[in-house]
Each structure stands twice: as structure tokens, then as C-alpha cells.
PDB file of C-alpha atoms and ligand atoms in Angstrom:
ATOM      1  CA  UNK A1095      67.219  14.680  20.682  1.00 96.00           C
ATOM      2  CA  UNK A1096      70.185  16.784  19.524  1.00 98.00           C
ATOM      3  CA  UNK A1097      69.545  18.894  16.468  1.00 98.00           C
ATOM      4  CA  UNK A1098      71.695  21.302  14.462  1.00 98.00           C
ATOM      5  CA  UNK A1099      69.992  23.902  12.242  1.00 98.00           C
ATOM      6  CA  UNK A1100      71.892  24.758   9.060  1.00 98.00           C
ATOM      7  CA  UNK A1101      71.121  27.415   6.481  1.00 98.00           C
ATOM      8  CA  UNK A1102      72.117  30.882   5.329  1.00 97.00           C
ATOM      9  CA  UNK A1103      71.475  33.933   7.518  1.00 97.00           C
ATOM     10  CA  UNK A1104      67.757  34.595   7.206  1.00 96.00           C
ATOM     11  CA  UNK A1105      66.855  31.092   6.003  1.00 98.00           C
ATOM     12  CA  UNK A1106      64.510  30.694   8.968  1.00 98.00           C
ATOM     13  CA  UNK A1107      66.696  28.775  11.430  1.00 98.00           C
ATOM     14  CA  UNK A1108      65.620  30.792  14.458  1.00 97.00           C
ATOM     15  CA  UNK A1109      61.945  30.760  13.506  1.00 97.00           C
ATOM     16  CA  UNK A1110      61.914  26.979  13.104  1.00 98.00           C
ATOM     17  CA  UNK A1111      64.220  26.279  16.056  1.00 98.00           C
ATOM     18  CA  UNK A1112      61.801  28.053  18.404  1.00 97.00           C
ATOM     19  CA  UNK A1113      58.935  25.915  17.146  1.00 98.00           C
ATOM     20  CA  UNK A1114      60.987  22.717  17.437  1.00 98.00           C
ATOM     21  CA  UNK A1115      62.027  23.628  20.983  1.00 98.00           C
ATOM     22  CA  UNK A1116      58.412  24.123  21.992  1.00 97.00           C
ATOM     23  CA  UNK A1117      57.114  20.949  20.408  1.00 98.00           C
ATOM     24  CA  UNK A1118      59.874  18.623  21.562  1.00 97.00           C
ATOM     25  CA  UNK A1119      60.493  20.340  24.921  1.00 97.00           C
ATOM     26  CA  UNK A1120      64.193  20.906  24.403  1.00 98.00           C
ATOM     27  CA  UNK A1121      66.092  24.186  24.819  1.00 98.00           C
ATOM     28  CA  UNK A1122      66.698  26.437  21.818  1.00 97.00           C
ATOM     29  CA  UNK A1123      70.330  27.529  21.872  1.00 98.00           C
ATOM     30  CA  UNK A1124      71.107  30.446  19.555  1.00 98.00           C
ATOM     31  CA  UNK A1125      74.697  31.653  19.614  1.00 98.00           C
ATOM     32  CA  UNK A1126      73.598  34.919  17.963  1.00 96.00           C
ATOM     33  CA  UNK A1127      71.089  35.494  20.796  1.00 95.00           C
ATOM     34  CA  UNK A1128      73.717  34.727  23.446  1.00 96.00           C
ATOM     35  CA  UNK A1129      76.190  37.158  21.828  1.00 96.00           C
ATOM     36  CA  UNK A1130      73.507  39.857  21.594  1.00 95.00           C
ATOM     37  CA  UNK A1131      72.529  39.329  25.254  1.00 94.00           C
ATOM     38  CA  UNK A1132      76.196  39.734  26.219  1.00 95.00           C
ATOM     39  CA  UNK A1133      76.453  42.898  24.131  1.00 94.00           C
ATOM     40  CA  UNK A1134      73.407  44.347  25.859  1.00 92.00           C
ATOM     41  CA  UNK A1135      74.825  43.549  29.275  1.00 94.00           C
ATOM     42  CA  UNK A1136      78.184  44.999  28.246  1.00 95.00           C
ATOM     43  CA  UNK A1137      80.179  41.897  29.226  1.00 97.00           C
ATOM     44  CA  UNK A1138      83.716  41.383  27.966  1.00 96.00           C
ATOM     45  CA  UNK A1139      82.528  38.610  25.665  1.00 96.00           C
ATOM     46  CA  UNK A1140      79.880  40.952  24.295  1.00 97.00           C
ATOM     47  CA  UNK A1141      82.441  43.664  23.574  1.00 97.00           C
ATOM     48  CA  UNK A1142      84.726  41.198  21.836  1.00 96.00           C
ATOM     49  CA  UNK A1143      81.889  39.761  19.731  1.00 97.00           C
ATOM     50  CA  UNK A1144      80.456  43.134  18.711  1.00 96.00           C
ATOM     51  CA  UNK A1145      83.379  44.112  16.521  1.00 94.00           C
ATOM     52  CA  UNK A1146      82.952  40.990  14.410  1.00 97.00           C
ATOM     53  CA  UNK A1147      79.169  40.996  14.319  1.00 96.00           C
ATOM     54  CA  UNK A1148      78.986  44.619  13.169  1.00 94.00           C
ATOM     55  CA  UNK A1149      81.200  43.710  10.223  1.00 94.00           C
ATOM     56  CA  UNK A1150      79.188  40.632   9.318  1.00 95.00           C
ATOM     57  CA  UNK A1151      82.182  38.456  10.188  1.00 97.00           C
ATOM     58  CA  UNK A1152      82.233  35.414  12.431  1.00 98.00           C
ATOM     59  CA  UNK A1153      83.279  35.635  16.044  1.00 98.00           C
ATOM     60  CA  UNK A1154      86.495  33.580  16.489  1.00 98.00           C
ATOM     61  CA  UNK A1155      85.967  29.841  17.039  1.00 98.00           C
ATOM     62  CA  UNK A1156      87.690  29.741  20.385  1.00 97.00           C
ATOM     63  CA  UNK A1157      85.387  32.313  21.984  1.00 97.00           C
ATOM     64  CA  UNK A1158      82.319  30.755  20.420  1.00 98.00           C
ATOM     65  CA  UNK A1159      83.091  27.139  21.329  1.00 98.00           C
ATOM     66  CA  UNK A1160      83.927  28.109  24.892  1.00 96.00           C
ATOM     67  CA  UNK A1161      80.619  29.919  25.236  1.00 97.00           C
ATOM     68  CA  UNK A1162      78.621  26.993  23.845  1.00 97.00           C
ATOM     69  CA  UNK A1163      80.348  24.429  26.059  1.00 96.00           C
ATOM     70  CA  UNK A1164      79.491  26.588  29.017  1.00 95.00           C
ATOM     71  CA  UNK A1165      75.831  26.586  27.944  1.00 96.00           C
ATOM     72  CA  UNK A1166      75.826  22.779  27.531  1.00 95.00           C
ATOM     73  CA  UNK A1167      76.828  22.335  31.152  1.00 93.00           C
ATOM     74  CA  UNK A1168      73.432  23.673  32.287  1.00 95.00           C
ATOM     75  CA  UNK A1169      70.861  21.177  33.512  1.00 95.00           C
ATOM     76  CA  UNK A1170      68.269  21.768  30.795  1.00 96.00           C
ATOM     77  CA  UNK A1171      70.591  20.307  28.141  1.00 95.00           C
ATOM     78  CA  UNK A1172      70.382  16.786  29.523  1.00 91.00           C
ATOM     79  CA  UNK A1173      67.652  15.649  27.119  1.00 90.00           C
ATOM     80  CA  UNK A1174      69.035  17.397  24.070  1.00 96.00           C
ATOM     81  CA  UNK A1175      68.740  20.769  22.380  1.00 98.00           C
ATOM     82  CA  UNK A1176      68.251  22.501  19.091  1.00 98.00           C
ATOM     83  CA  UNK A1177      71.324  24.474  18.037  1.00 98.00           C
ATOM     84  CA  UNK A1178      70.655  27.571  15.941  1.00 98.00           C
ATOM     85  CA  UNK A1179      73.675  29.317  14.439  1.00 98.00           C
ATOM     86  CA  UNK A1180      76.208  26.844  15.821  1.00 98.00           C
ATOM     87  CA  UNK A1181      78.337  25.245  14.466  1.00 98.00           C
ATOM     88  CA  UNK A1182      79.185  27.715  11.717  1.00 98.00           C
ATOM     89  CA  UNK A1183      82.661  26.491  10.788  1.00 98.00           C
ATOM     90  CA  UNK A1184      84.317  23.071  10.405  1.00 98.00           C
ATOM     91  CA  UNK A1185      86.486  23.591  13.522  1.00 98.00           C
ATOM     92  CA  UNK A1186      83.330  24.392  15.515  1.00 98.00           C
ATOM     93  CA  UNK A1187      81.627  21.251  14.181  1.00 98.00           C
ATOM     94  CA  UNK A1188      84.656  19.181  15.103  1.00 98.00           C
ATOM     95  CA  UNK A1189      84.761  20.652  18.605  1.00 98.00           C
ATOM     96  CA  UNK A1190      81.079  19.777  18.987  1.00 98.00           C
ATOM     97  CA  UNK A1191      81.506  16.216  17.685  1.00 98.00           C
ATOM     98  CA  UNK A1192      84.473  15.647  19.985  1.00 98.00           C
ATOM     99  CA  UNK A1193      82.699  16.975  23.055  1.00 96.00           C
ATOM    100  CA  UNK A1194      79.709  14.734  22.334  1.00 96.00           C
ATOM    101  CA  UNK A1195      81.869  11.711  21.525  1.00 97.00           C
ATOM    102  CA  UNK A1196      83.473  11.956  24.952  1.00 95.00           C
ATOM    103  CA  UNK A1197      80.050  11.174  26.384  1.00 91.00           C
ATOM    104  CA  UNK A1198      79.410   8.472  23.751  1.00 95.00           C
ATOM    105  CA  UNK A1199      76.948  10.787  22.052  1.00 96.00           C
ATOM    106  CA  UNK A1200      76.433  12.497  18.686  1.00 97.00           C
ATOM    107  CA  UNK A1201      74.128  14.835  16.753  1.00 98.00           C
ATOM    108  CA  UNK A1202      70.881  13.136  15.666  1.00 98.00           C
ATOM    109  CA  UNK A1203      69.777  15.518  12.907  1.00 98.00           C
ATOM    110  CA  UNK A1204      71.306  18.379  10.945  1.00 98.00           C
ATOM    111  CA  UNK A1205      68.440  20.181   9.233  1.00 98.00           C
ATOM    112  CA  UNK A1206      69.459  22.347   6.310  1.00 98.00           C
ATOM    113  CA  UNK A1207      66.901  25.018   5.415  1.00 98.00           C
ATOM    114  CA  UNK A1208      67.482  25.837   1.773  1.00 98.00           C
ATOM    115  CA  UNK A1209      66.777  29.350   0.478  1.00 98.00           C
ATOM    116  CA  UNK A1210      68.504  30.946  -2.544  1.00 96.00           C
ATOM    117  CA  UNK A1211      70.581  34.106  -1.928  1.00 95.00           C
ATOM    118  CA  UNK A1212      68.259  36.437  -3.881  1.00 92.00           C
ATOM    119  CA  UNK A1213      65.403  35.614  -1.538  1.00 94.00           C
ATOM    120  CA  UNK A1214      67.582  36.044   1.523  1.00 94.00           C
ATOM    121  CA  UNK A1215      68.443  39.651   0.788  1.00 91.00           C
ATOM    122  CA  UNK A1216      64.763  40.525   0.328  1.00 89.00           C
ATOM    123  CA  UNK A1217      63.694  38.607   3.403  1.00 92.00           C
ATOM    124  CA  UNK A1218      66.244  40.233   5.680  1.00 94.00           C
ATOM    125  CA  UNK A1219      65.050  43.739   4.967  1.00 93.00           C
ATOM    126  CA  UNK A1220      61.709  42.801   6.529  1.00 96.00           C
ATOM    127  CA  UNK A1221      63.060  41.088   9.650  1.00 96.00           C
ATOM    128  CA  UNK A1222      62.120  42.818  12.908  1.00 97.00           C
ATOM    129  CA  UNK A1223      63.200  41.629  16.332  1.00 96.00           C
ATOM    130  CA  UNK A1224      62.099  42.336  19.873  1.00 95.00           C
ATOM    131  CA  UNK A1225      64.801  44.172  21.785  1.00 89.00           C
ATOM    132  CA  UNK A1226      63.629  42.708  25.041  1.00 91.00           C
ATOM    133  CA  UNK A1227      62.772  39.021  24.482  1.00 91.00           C
ATOM    134  CA  UNK A1228      64.367  38.316  21.097  1.00 90.00           C
ATOM    135  CA  UNK A1229      61.148  37.226  19.346  1.00 94.00           C
ATOM    136  CA  UNK A1230      61.450  37.499  15.557  1.00 96.00           C
ATOM    137  CA  UNK A1231      58.893  38.845  13.100  1.00 97.00           C
ATOM    138  CA  UNK A1232      58.666  39.745   9.437  1.00 96.00           C
ATOM    139  CA  UNK A1233      56.875  42.808   8.104  1.00 95.00           C
ATOM    140  CA  UNK A1234      55.105  40.778   5.429  1.00 94.00           C
ATOM    141  CA  UNK A1235      55.449  37.063   6.193  1.00 94.00           C
ATOM    142  CA  UNK A1236      55.032  37.087   9.958  1.00 96.00           C
ATOM    143  CA  UNK A1237      53.752  40.440  11.203  1.00 97.00           C
ATOM    144  CA  UNK A1238      52.996  41.123  14.884  1.00 98.00           C
ATOM    145  CA  UNK A1239      49.375  41.797  15.855  1.00 98.00           C
ATOM    146  CA  UNK A1240      50.171  45.487  16.538  1.00 97.00           C
ATOM    147  CA  UNK A1241      52.674  47.076  14.200  1.00 96.00           C
ATOM    148  CA  UNK A1242      56.079  47.616  15.809  1.00 97.00           C
ATOM    149  CA  UNK A1243      55.089  45.913  19.080  1.00 98.00           C
ATOM    150  CA  UNK A1244      56.125  42.454  20.305  1.00 98.00           C
ATOM    151  CA  UNK A1245      53.221  39.974  20.666  1.00 98.00           C
ATOM    152  CA  UNK A1246      55.043  38.157  23.438  1.00 97.00           C
ATOM    153  CA  UNK A1247      56.174  40.943  25.767  1.00 97.00           C
ATOM    154  CA  UNK A1248      54.863  44.245  24.385  1.00 97.00           C
ATOM    155  CA  UNK A1249      58.311  45.809  23.872  1.00 97.00           C
ATOM    156  CA  UNK A1250      59.296  47.746  20.719  1.00 97.00           C
ATOM    157  CA  UNK A1251      60.457  45.923  17.597  1.00 97.00           C
ATOM    158  CA  UNK A1252      63.638  47.038  15.850  1.00 96.00           C
ATOM    159  CA  UNK A1253      65.693  46.141  12.809  1.00 95.00           C
ATOM    160  CA  UNK A1254      68.963  44.409  13.701  1.00 93.00           C
ATOM    161  CA  UNK A1255      71.932  46.625  12.852  1.00 90.00           C
ATOM    162  CA  UNK A1256      73.568  43.738  10.948  1.00 93.00           C
ATOM    163  CA  UNK A1257      70.457  43.284   8.778  1.00 94.00           C
ATOM    164  CA  UNK A1258      71.254  46.274   6.563  1.00 91.00           C
ATOM    165  CA  UNK A1259      71.852  45.183   2.954  1.00 90.00           C
ATOM    166  CA  UNK A1260      75.667  45.708   2.873  1.00 91.00           C
ATOM    167  CA  UNK A1261      76.179  43.623   5.992  1.00 94.00           C
ATOM    168  CA  UNK A1262      73.782  40.944   4.756  1.00 95.00           C
ATOM    169  CA  UNK A1263      75.937  40.564   1.635  1.00 94.00           C
ATOM    170  CA  UNK A1264      79.100  40.061   3.699  1.00 95.00           C
ATOM    171  CA  UNK A1265      77.290  37.583   5.908  1.00 96.00           C
ATOM    172  CA  UNK A1266      76.178  35.617   2.853  1.00 97.00           C
ATOM    173  CA  UNK A1267      79.737  35.544   1.580  1.00 97.00           C
ATOM    174  CA  UNK A1268      80.981  34.313   4.942  1.00 97.00           C
ATOM    175  CA  UNK A1269      78.201  31.714   4.929  1.00 98.00           C
ATOM    176  CA  UNK A1270      79.226  30.276   1.554  1.00 98.00           C
ATOM    177  CA  UNK A1271      82.893  30.199   2.487  1.00 98.00           C
ATOM    178  CA  UNK A1272      82.811  28.959   6.052  1.00 98.00           C
ATOM    179  CA  UNK A1273      79.435  27.466   6.888  1.00 98.00           C
ATOM    180  CA  UNK A1274      78.174  25.774   3.742  1.00 98.00           C
ATOM    181  CA  UNK A1275      80.910  23.089   3.992  1.00 98.00           C
ATOM    182  CA  UNK A1276      79.041  21.809   7.054  1.00 98.00           C
ATOM    183  CA  UNK A1277      76.384  20.414   4.737  1.00 98.00           C
ATOM    184  CA  UNK A1278      78.868  17.837   3.433  1.00 98.00           C
ATOM    185  CA  UNK A1279      80.283  17.349   6.901  1.00 98.00           C
ATOM    186  CA  UNK A1280      76.900  16.221   8.246  1.00 98.00           C
ATOM    187  CA  UNK A1281      76.012  14.365   5.067  1.00 98.00           C
ATOM    188  CA  UNK A1282      79.044  12.174   5.667  1.00 98.00           C
ATOM    189  CA  UNK A1283      77.819  11.544   9.180  1.00 98.00           C
ATOM    190  CA  UNK A1284      74.462  10.429   7.743  1.00 98.00           C
ATOM    191  CA  UNK A1285      72.386  12.899   9.714  1.00 98.00           C
ATOM    192  CA  UNK A1286      71.730  15.555   7.063  1.00 98.00           C
ATOM    193  CA  UNK A1287      68.094  16.390   6.199  1.00 98.00           C
ATOM    194  CA  UNK A1288      67.175  19.070   3.685  1.00 98.00           C
ATOM    195  CA  UNK A1289      64.013  21.148   3.669  1.00 98.00           C
ATOM    196  CA  UNK A1290      62.783  23.725   1.168  1.00 98.00           C
ATOM    197  CA  UNK A1291      62.878  27.010   3.091  1.00 98.00           C
ATOM    198  CA  UNK A1292      61.114  29.063   0.431  1.00 98.00           C
ATOM    199  CA  UNK A1293      57.757  27.693   1.428  1.00 97.00           C
ATOM    200  CA  UNK A1294      55.408  29.142   3.989  1.00 96.00           C
ATOM    201  CA  UNK A1295      56.639  29.151   7.584  1.00 96.00           C
ATOM    202  CA  UNK A1296      54.094  26.525   8.691  1.00 97.00           C
ATOM    203  CA  UNK A1297      54.838  24.285   5.694  1.00 98.00           C
ATOM    204  CA  UNK A1298      58.541  24.367   6.486  1.00 98.00           C
ATOM    205  CA  UNK A1299      57.745  23.389  10.075  1.00 98.00           C
ATOM    206  CA  UNK A1300      55.531  20.514   8.935  1.00 98.00           C
ATOM    207  CA  UNK A1301      58.349  19.196   6.746  1.00 98.00           C
ATOM    208  CA  UNK A1302      60.674  19.286   9.763  1.00 98.00           C
ATOM    209  CA  UNK A1303      58.149  17.556  12.031  1.00 98.00           C
ATOM    210  CA  UNK A1304      57.733  14.807   9.403  1.00 98.00           C
ATOM    211  CA  UNK A1305      61.493  14.225   9.548  1.00 98.00           C
ATOM    212  CA  UNK A1306      61.754  14.280  13.346  1.00 98.00           C
ATOM    213  CA  UNK A1307      58.672  12.075  13.899  1.00 97.00           C
ATOM    214  CA  UNK A1308      59.685   9.516  11.296  1.00 87.00           C
TER     215      UNK A1308
HETATM  216  P1  ADP B2294      71.341  34.895  11.583  1.00 89.19           P
HETATM  217  O1  ADP B2294      70.089  34.688  12.412  1.00 89.19           O
HETATM  218  O2  ADP B2294      71.166  35.930  10.573  1.00 89.19           O
HETATM  219  O3  ADP B2294      71.865  33.627  11.016  1.00 89.19           O
HETATM  220  P2  ADP B2294      72.791  35.033  14.066  1.00 89.19           P
HETATM  221  O4  ADP B2294      71.932  35.745  15.028  1.00 89.19           O
HETATM  222  O5  ADP B2294      72.826  33.537  14.154  1.00 89.19           O
HETATM  223  O6  ADP B2294      72.415  35.485  12.598  1.00 89.19           O
HETATM  224  O7  ADP B2294      74.286  35.559  14.167  1.00 89.19           O
HETATM  225  C1  ADP B2294      74.577  36.927  14.142  1.00 89.19           C
HETATM  226  C2  ADP B2294      76.082  37.110  14.176  1.00 89.19           C
HETATM  227  O8  ADP B2294      76.611  36.553  15.388  1.00 89.19           O
HETATM  228  C3  ADP B2294      76.853  36.418  13.060  1.00 89.19           C
HETATM  229  O9  ADP B2294      76.901  37.194  11.881  1.00 89.19           O
HETATM  230  C4  ADP B2294      78.237  36.263  13.714  1.00 89.19           C
HETATM  231  O10 ADP B2294      78.945  37.482  13.718  1.00 89.19           O
HETATM  232  C5  ADP B2294      77.875  35.947  15.164  1.00 89.19           C
HETATM  233  N1  ADP B2294      77.753  34.488  15.377  1.00 89.19           N
HETATM  234  C6  ADP B2294      76.640  33.805  15.705  1.00 89.19           C
HETATM  235  N2  ADP B2294      76.885  32.495  15.825  1.00 89.19           N
HETATM  236  C7  ADP B2294      78.214  32.329  15.562  1.00 89.19           C
HETATM  237  C8  ADP B2294      79.085  31.208  15.497  1.00 89.19           C
HETATM  238  N3  ADP B2294      78.642  29.959  15.730  1.00 89.19           N
HETATM  239  N4  ADP B2294      80.401  31.425  15.187  1.00 89.19           N
HETATM  240  C9  ADP B2294      80.848  32.664  14.969  1.00 89.19           C
HETATM  241  N5  ADP B2294      80.081  33.755  14.985  1.00 89.19           N
HETATM  242  C10 ADP B2294      78.765  33.607  15.278  1.00 89.19           C
HETATM  243  P1  ADP B2295      67.726  32.899  10.629  1.00 89.19           P
HETATM  244  O1  ADP B2295      67.624  32.513  12.087  1.00 89.19           O
HETATM  245  O2  ADP B2295      68.062  31.718   9.756  1.00 89.19           O
HETATM  246  O3  ADP B2295      68.629  34.058  10.387  1.00 89.19           O
HETATM  247  P2  ADP B2295      64.984  33.903  10.949  1.00 89.19           P
HETATM  248  O4  ADP B2295      64.249  32.752  11.553  1.00 89.19           O
HETATM  249  O5  ADP B2295      65.326  35.031  11.822  1.00 89.19           O
HETATM  250  O6  ADP B2295      66.291  33.350  10.154  1.00 89.19           O
HETATM  251  O7  ADP B2295      64.134  34.433   9.703  1.00 89.19           O
HETATM  252  C1  ADP B2295      64.571  35.543   8.928  1.00 89.19           C
HETATM  253  C2  ADP B2295      63.368  36.413   8.570  1.00 89.19           C
HETATM  254  O8  ADP B2295      62.529  35.714   7.637  1.00 89.19           O
HETATM  255  C3  ADP B2295      62.464  36.763   9.759  1.00 89.19           C
HETATM  256  O9  ADP B2295      61.949  38.045   9.555  1.00 89.19           O
HETATM  257  C4  ADP B2295      61.363  35.701   9.690  1.00 89.19           C
HETATM  258  O10 ADP B2295      60.145  36.167  10.273  1.00 89.19           O
HETATM  259  C5  ADP B2295      61.223  35.481   8.195  1.00 89.19           C
HETATM  260  N1  ADP B2295      60.903  34.078   7.832  1.00 89.19           N
HETATM  261  C6  ADP B2295      61.272  32.930   8.461  1.00 89.19           C
HETATM  262  N2  ADP B2295      60.802  31.837   7.804  1.00 89.19           N
HETATM  263  C7  ADP B2295      60.135  32.309   6.714  1.00 89.19           C
HETATM  264  C8  ADP B2295      59.428  31.672   5.627  1.00 89.19           C
HETATM  265  N3  ADP B2295      59.327  30.339   5.528  1.00 89.19           N
HETATM  266  N4  ADP B2295      58.898  32.482   4.691  1.00 89.19           N
HETATM  267  C9  ADP B2295      59.013  33.847   4.779  1.00 89.19           C
HETATM  268  N5  ADP B2295      59.650  34.497   5.758  1.00 89.19           N
HETATM  269  C10 ADP B2295      60.206  33.745   6.724  1.00 89.19           C
HETATM  270 ZN1   ZN B2296      59.315  40.616  23.056  1.00 89.19          ZN
END
């Protein structure tokens, strides 16, 4: 099963993608996570990506597509994957479709998690992430058992530097300009599914499971 998660920054793509990956035993591939891992390791890719990420802009398509194709070549991708944060532009979506088409394959589902902008800005201020393992929490909607400490690995939780309100606003702008057109792109391919992302985390997941188990 090959799934693309669509939705604004903070819509809940990562949260749901992790749950999908667990339930359907497919890898969760988050381009944001891969960029952040590269930044932490100080690789050249990480240094290149950082400048864009700090500004709330997209990393150039060429770098991003190359990185994703590299990830696809790993063994665990044979039975599918859930893509979180990729594609984010029409050229990225086209590169993905073409790569899959070469193997006679295509995306099975594009799940759009719908959340209005006003809610996004509020939600982002409460997002906390684990520096070590990347687990995501929310101060109100999904708190860890011990405040400020990751349930999974015990490391400290931090706020992402691009989650400050000014950067969130630029990211939303970029989303509407460059990523939202993917909704029509996948609608035309007859794989688009919409879910209401304003509901409770578990309710959103149930709606997704209903679609995938149909
Ligand atoms: P969010 O979880 O808020 O949607 P991500 O972790 O997916 O954010 O992405 C963080 C940043 O990483 C983006 O603002 C962008 O700079 C960069 N990025 C992630 N995925 C892509 C992509 N597919 N194309 C270009 N830039 C990307
Ligand atoms: P994205 O990957 O789309 O940027 P995340 O999955 O990181 O989004 O979620 C953004 C923030 O909102 C996180 O703090 C997360 O815990 C929280 N969150 C996710 N889904 C919901 C939901 N349905 N209701 C309330 N908060 C949510
Ligand atoms: Zn952790």
C-alpha cells in the first residue's frame, strides 16, 4: 500500500502517518524528519536544507526528490510506505508518479487532513517534539506522561524552531501556494480521500482506517 498524506503544516500528518505505519506494517517516510536528522548530523544536505527550513520556505525540489528516491531504494519500501510531507509541490508529485510508473505502479491513496488555518496557528504553539527519536506531542491534545519528557525514549521535549508563530504563517502561505494544488492533482487521479482533521486524534485515525480497510 502506497499512501501520501496531504494537509497544512500541523494538520496531523505525522501523528496519523505513524499510526498508519504501525497498523499496516509499512515504513513512515517523513521528509521533514530526514532533513532534521541530516541537520543534526551536520551533513551537506542538512546544511543546505537548514537555510530554507528556518525561513519556512521549501527545500528545492531537486534536493528533495533525490533524497526521497534514495530512501525508496531501501529494502523496507518493497511493500509500500506512507509518505508524510512529500510531495509538497506539483513537480515533486510528477517526479513521484513518473518513478512509480516506471515500475508499473502508482499511489493508492492520498489522504487530505483538513484543518482551517486559524486552528493550525493555535495547534502549532503547543507542538513539542523529542530531540532524540522525533516523537511528537501536544501540550493539551496529546501530552506526554511526564511533562517535558518523551514517553518513548525519555529524552527532553523541545519546541521546533520553525514552529514559532511568524514562521508558521510563512509556512501556511507556502502551503496554500505550492502544496494545496496537490489536492486537485490527486483528485484527478481518483485517489483523493478527505478527512476532517479538527476532530480528536483517535477519531481522525478511525476515519482513515475506515478508508484504508474499505
Ligand atoms: P510539518 O510537520 O509542519 O508539515 P515538516 O516536518 O514536514 O513540517 O517540514 C518541515 C520543513 O522541512 C518544511 O517547512 C520545509 O522547509 C522542509 N520540507 C519538508 N518536506 C519537504 C518537501 N517535500 N519539499 C520541500 N521542503 C520540505
Ligand atoms: P503535521 O505532521 O501535519 O505537521 P503533527 O502530526 O506534527 O502535524 O501535529 C501537529 C500538532 O498537533 C502536534 O502537536 C500534535 O500532537 C497535534 N495534533 C495532531 N492531531 C491532532 C488532533 N486531531 N487534534 C489536536 N491536536 C492534534
Ligand atoms: Zn523520544
